[in-house]
Coordinates of C-alpha atoms in Angstrom, one line a residue:
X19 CA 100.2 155.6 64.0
X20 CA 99.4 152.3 62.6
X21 CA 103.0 152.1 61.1
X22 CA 104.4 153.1 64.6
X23 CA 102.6 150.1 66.0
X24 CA 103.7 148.0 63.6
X25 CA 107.2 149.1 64.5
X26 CA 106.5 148.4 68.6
X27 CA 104.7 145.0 67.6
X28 CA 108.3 143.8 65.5
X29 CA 110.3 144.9 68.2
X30 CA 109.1 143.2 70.5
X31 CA 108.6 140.3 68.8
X32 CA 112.4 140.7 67.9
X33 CA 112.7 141.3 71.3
X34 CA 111.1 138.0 72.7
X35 CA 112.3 136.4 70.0
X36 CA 116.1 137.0 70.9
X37 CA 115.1 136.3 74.8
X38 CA 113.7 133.0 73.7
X39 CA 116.6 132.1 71.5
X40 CA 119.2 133.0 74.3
X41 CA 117.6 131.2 77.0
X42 CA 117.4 128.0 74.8
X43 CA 120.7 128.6 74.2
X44 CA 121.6 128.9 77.9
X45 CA 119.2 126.4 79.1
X46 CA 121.3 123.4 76.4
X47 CA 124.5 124.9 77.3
X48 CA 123.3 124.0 81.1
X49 CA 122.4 120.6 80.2
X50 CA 125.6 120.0 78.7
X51 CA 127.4 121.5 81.5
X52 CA 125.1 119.0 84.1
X53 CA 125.6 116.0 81.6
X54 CA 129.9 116.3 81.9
X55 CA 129.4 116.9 85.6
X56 CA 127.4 113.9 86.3
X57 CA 129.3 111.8 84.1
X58 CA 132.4 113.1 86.1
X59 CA 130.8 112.6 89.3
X60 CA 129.8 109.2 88.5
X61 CA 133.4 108.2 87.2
X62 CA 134.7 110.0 90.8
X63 CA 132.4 108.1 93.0
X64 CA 132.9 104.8 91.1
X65 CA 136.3 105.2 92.2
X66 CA 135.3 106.6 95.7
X67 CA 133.2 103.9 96.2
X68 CA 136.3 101.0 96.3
X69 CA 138.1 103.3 98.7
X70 CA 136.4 105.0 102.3
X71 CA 134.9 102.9 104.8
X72 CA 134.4 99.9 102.8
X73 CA 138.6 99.7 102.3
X74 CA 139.4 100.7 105.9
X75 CA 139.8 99.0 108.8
X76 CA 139.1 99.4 112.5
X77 CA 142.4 98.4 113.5
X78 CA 144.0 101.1 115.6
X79 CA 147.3 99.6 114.8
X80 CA 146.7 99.5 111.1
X81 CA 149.8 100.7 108.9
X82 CA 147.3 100.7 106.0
X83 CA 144.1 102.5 107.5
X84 CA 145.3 104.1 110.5
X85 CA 148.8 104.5 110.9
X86 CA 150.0 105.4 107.5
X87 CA 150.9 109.4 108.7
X88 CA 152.9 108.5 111.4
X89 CA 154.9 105.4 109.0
X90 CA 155.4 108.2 106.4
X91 CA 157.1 110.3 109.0
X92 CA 159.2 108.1 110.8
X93 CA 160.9 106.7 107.7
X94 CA 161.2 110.5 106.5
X95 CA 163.0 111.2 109.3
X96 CA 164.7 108.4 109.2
X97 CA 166.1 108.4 106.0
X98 CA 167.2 111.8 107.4
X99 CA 169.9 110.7 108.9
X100 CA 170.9 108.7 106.4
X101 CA 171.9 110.9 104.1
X102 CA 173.6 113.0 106.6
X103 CA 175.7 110.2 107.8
X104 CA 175.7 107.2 105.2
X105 CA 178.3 105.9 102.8
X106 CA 177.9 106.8 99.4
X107 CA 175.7 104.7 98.0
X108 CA 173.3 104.3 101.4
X109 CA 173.0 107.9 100.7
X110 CA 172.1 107.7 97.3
X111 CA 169.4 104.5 98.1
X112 CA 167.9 106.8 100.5
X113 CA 167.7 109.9 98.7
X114 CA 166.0 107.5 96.0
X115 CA 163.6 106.2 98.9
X116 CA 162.9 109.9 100.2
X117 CA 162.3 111.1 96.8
X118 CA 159.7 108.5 95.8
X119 CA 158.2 108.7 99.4
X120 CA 157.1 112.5 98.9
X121 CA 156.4 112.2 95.2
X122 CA 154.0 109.6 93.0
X123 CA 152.2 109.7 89.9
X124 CA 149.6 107.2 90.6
X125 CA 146.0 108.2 88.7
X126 CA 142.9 108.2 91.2
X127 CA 141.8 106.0 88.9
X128 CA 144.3 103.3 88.9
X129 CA 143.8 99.6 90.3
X130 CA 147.1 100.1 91.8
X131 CA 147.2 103.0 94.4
X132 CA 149.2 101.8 97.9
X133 CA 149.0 104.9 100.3
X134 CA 152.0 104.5 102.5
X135 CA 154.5 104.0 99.8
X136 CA 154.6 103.8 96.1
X137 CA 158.2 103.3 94.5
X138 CA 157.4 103.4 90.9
X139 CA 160.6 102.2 89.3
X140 CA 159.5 98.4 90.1
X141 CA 157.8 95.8 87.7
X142 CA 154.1 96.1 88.5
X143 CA 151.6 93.4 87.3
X144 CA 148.9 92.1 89.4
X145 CA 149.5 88.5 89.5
X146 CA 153.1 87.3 89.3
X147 CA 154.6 83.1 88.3
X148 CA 155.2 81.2 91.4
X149 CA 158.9 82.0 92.6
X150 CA 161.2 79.0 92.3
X151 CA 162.4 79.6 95.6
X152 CA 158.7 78.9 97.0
X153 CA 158.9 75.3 95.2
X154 CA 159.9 74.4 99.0
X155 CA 157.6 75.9 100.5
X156 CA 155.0 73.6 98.0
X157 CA 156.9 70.8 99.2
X158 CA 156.0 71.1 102.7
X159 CA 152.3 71.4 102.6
X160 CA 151.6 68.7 104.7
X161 CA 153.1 69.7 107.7
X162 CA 152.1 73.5 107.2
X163 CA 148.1 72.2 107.2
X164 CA 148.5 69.7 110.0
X165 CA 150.3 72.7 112.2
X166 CA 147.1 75.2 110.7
X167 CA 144.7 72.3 111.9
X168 CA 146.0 72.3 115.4
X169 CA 146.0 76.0 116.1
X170 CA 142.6 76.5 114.1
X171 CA 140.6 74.1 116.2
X172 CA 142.6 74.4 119.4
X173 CA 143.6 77.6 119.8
X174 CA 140.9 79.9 118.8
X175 CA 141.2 82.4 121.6
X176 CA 144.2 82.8 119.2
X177 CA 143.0 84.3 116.3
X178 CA 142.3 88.2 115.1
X179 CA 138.9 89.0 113.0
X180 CA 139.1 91.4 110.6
X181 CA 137.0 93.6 109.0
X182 CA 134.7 92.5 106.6
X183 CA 131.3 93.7 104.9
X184 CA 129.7 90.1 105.2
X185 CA 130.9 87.1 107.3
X186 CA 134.0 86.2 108.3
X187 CA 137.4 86.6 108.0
X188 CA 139.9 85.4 110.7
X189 CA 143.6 85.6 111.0
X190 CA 146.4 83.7 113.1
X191 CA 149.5 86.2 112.6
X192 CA 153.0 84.8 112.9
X193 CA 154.6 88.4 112.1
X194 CA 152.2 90.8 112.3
X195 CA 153.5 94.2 110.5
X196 CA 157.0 93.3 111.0
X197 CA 156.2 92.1 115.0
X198 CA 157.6 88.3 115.7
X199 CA 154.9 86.5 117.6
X200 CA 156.4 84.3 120.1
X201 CA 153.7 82.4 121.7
X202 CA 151.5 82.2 118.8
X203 CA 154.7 80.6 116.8
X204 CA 155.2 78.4 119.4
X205 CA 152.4 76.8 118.6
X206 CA 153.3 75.9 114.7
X207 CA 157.5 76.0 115.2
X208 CA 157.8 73.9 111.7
X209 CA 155.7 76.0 109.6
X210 CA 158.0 79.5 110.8
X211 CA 161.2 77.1 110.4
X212 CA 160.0 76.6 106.8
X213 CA 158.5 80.0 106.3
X214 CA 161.8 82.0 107.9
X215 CA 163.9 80.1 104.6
X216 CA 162.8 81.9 101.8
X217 CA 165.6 84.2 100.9
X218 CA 162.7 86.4 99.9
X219 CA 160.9 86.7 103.4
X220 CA 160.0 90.2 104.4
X221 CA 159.8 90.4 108.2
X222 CA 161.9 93.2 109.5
X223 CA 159.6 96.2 108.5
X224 CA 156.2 97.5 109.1
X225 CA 155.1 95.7 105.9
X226 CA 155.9 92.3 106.5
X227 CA 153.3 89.6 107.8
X228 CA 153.1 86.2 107.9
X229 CA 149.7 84.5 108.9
X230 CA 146.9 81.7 108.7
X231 CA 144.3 83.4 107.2
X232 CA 140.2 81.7 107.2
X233 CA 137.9 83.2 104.9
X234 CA 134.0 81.8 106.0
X235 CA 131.7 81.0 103.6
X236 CA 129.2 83.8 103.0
X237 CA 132.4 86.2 103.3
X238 CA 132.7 89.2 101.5
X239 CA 136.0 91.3 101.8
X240 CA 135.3 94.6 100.2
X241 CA 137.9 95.9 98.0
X242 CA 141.4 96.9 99.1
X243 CA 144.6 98.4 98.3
X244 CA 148.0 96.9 100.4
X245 CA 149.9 100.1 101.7
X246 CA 153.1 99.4 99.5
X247 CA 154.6 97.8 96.4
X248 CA 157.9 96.6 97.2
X249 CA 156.3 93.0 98.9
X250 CA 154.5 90.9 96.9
X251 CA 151.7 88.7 98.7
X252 CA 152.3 84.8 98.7
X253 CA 149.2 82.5 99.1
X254 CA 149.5 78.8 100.2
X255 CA 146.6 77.1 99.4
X256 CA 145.8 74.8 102.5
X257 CA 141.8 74.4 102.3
X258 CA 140.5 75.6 99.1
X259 CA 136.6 75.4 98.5
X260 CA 135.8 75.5 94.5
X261 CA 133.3 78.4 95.3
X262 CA 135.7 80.6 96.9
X263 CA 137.2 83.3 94.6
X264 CA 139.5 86.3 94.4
X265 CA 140.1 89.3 92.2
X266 CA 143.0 91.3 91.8
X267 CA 142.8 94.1 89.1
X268 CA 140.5 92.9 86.8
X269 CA 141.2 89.3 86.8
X270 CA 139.9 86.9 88.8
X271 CA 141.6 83.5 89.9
X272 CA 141.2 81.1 92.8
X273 CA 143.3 78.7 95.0
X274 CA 144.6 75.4 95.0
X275 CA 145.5 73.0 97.6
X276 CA 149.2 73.1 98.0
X277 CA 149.7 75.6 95.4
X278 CA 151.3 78.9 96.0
X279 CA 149.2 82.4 94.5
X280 CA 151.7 85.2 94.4
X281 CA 150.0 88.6 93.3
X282 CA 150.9 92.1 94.2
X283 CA 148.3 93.4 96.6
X284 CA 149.2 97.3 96.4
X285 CA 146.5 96.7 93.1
X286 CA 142.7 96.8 94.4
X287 CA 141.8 93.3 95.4
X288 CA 138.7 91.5 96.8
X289 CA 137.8 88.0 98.3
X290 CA 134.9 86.1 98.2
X291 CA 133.5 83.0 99.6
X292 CA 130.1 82.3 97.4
X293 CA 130.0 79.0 99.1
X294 CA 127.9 77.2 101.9
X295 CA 128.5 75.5 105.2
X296 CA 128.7 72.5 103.0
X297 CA 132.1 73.7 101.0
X298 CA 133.5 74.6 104.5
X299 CA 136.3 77.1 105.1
X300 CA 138.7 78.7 102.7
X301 CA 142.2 78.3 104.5
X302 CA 145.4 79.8 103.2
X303 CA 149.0 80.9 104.8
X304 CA 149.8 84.6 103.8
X305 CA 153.5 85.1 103.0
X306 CA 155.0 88.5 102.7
X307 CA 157.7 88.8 100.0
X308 CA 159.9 91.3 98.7
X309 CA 159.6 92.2 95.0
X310 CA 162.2 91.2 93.4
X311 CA 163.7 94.4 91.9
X312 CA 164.9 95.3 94.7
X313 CA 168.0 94.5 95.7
X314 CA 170.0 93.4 99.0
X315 CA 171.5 97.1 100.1
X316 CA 167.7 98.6 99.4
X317 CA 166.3 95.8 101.2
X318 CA 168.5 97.0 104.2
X319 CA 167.7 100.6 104.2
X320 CA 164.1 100.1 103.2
X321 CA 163.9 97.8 106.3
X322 CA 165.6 100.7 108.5
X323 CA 163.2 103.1 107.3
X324 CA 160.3 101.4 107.7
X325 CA 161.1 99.2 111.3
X326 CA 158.4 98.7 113.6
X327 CA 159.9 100.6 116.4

């Protein structure tokens, strides 16, 4: 009997033993299964975090935030009839164009993610040399800020706020998303006489804007993706408080007075103005330009596609 108990006692020692050792083994295996799965949840919502609310706006008429669906479709369609009834090579631009329109390869995780229209075949780098062509443009700065003074102190009622997470952030549009704004042009004719020269001007899509942009100081504009990358986003520095800052990517770079910043904004981008009342507004005019891999006959059928109406 006392052998037989011996037996029961080691058994179920054995017994807890291999319970003991299996639910340690579980129990690490969970751990390890948690740790991955918090470390990917943290890298998703880092990345989640630059994009929902903070990234859109409230702008009904958005191409970016609201009406980036209906954009998609309309140029599908478009495009459509293109290649049904096109010339050789406008058929072969917008098959290109329809192809990259249903199809991308950007990571979740990259600082460049536009979410109308990717076309990946272009040069991509966050911050691009100043254009030769926008020497001119340089040249003019003068009249440009003495036409921004006017409207900004005169013409208030004028001016658009947009969104931002602190502050404020105004805008005077001279196209807005491909629209022409008569009135509000009428009040700075030489700045859109100098502006409509550039052989680079995009204006005749939904992506093309030109405007007088204020930044307050205290402002904080969240990060942001444009909704394409064939423009490139021209800067002209008109008032330019030291304290005032932007990033695009991971670098960061400011503006200067009569100096043109030319950066692609389909890359994640923010603005701040760290400044008081003291260092006063940060002014710039916001020039829409095409990139410049693309080419006269893509320009055309890329503006067909994508026309505001």
């Amino acid at each position: 009997m006392e052998s037989l108990s011996l037996y029961i006692d080691s058994f179920y020692i054995r017994e807890i033993g291999y319970f003991i050792g299996t639910f340690l083994f579980l129990w690490g295996f969970y751990l390890m299964i948690k740790t991955e799965k918090s470390q990917e949840h943290t890298r998703d919502r880092d990345v989640i975090n630059l994009l929902p609310e903070s990234t859109q706006c409230t702008n009904p008429d958005c191409v970016r935030c609201s009406l980036y669906a209906k954009v998609i479709l309309e140029a599908t369609c478009r495009l459509k009839t293109v290649c049904e009834n096109g010339n050789q090579s406008e058929i072969a631009i917008a098959e290109k164009i329809t192809h990259y329109l249903k199809n991308t390869s950007l990571s979740k995780e990259s600082f460049q993610r536009p979410n109308v229209f990717y076309l990946n075949v272009l040069q991509s780098r966050p911050l691009w040399e100043c254009m030769d062509c926008l020497s001119g443009l340089e040249s003019e700065f003068n009249i440009i800020k003495n036409e921004f003074k006017i409207v900004y102190e005169k013409n208030i009622d004028r001016w658009r706020n947009n969104d931002t997470s602190h502050g404020k952030w105004s805008i005077f549009s001279l196209i807005n998303q491909g629209r022409t704004l008569s009135e509000n042009i009428a009040l700075c004719p030489d700045t859109f006489k100098i502006v409509s020269s550039l052989p680079n001007l995009m204006q005749k899509n939904v992506f093309g804007n030109v405007a007088f942009s204020v930044v307050e100081p205290g402002t904080h504009i969240f990060p942001h993706y444009g909704p394409t990358n064939i423009r490139l986003r021209c800067h002209l520095g008109l008032i330019t408080p030291k304290k005032c800052y932007m990033k695009v990517a991971e670098e960061t770079v400011t503006w200067e007075d009569g100096k043109c910043l030319v950066f692609d904004d389909s890359y994640l981008h923010s603005v701040e103005h760290a400044g008081t009342g003291e260092d006063g507004i940060r002014a710039i005019l916001m020039i829409d330009l095409w990139h410049p891999d693309i080419v006269e006959e893509e320009r055309q059928i890329l503006d067909m596609a994508f026309a505001l109406e």
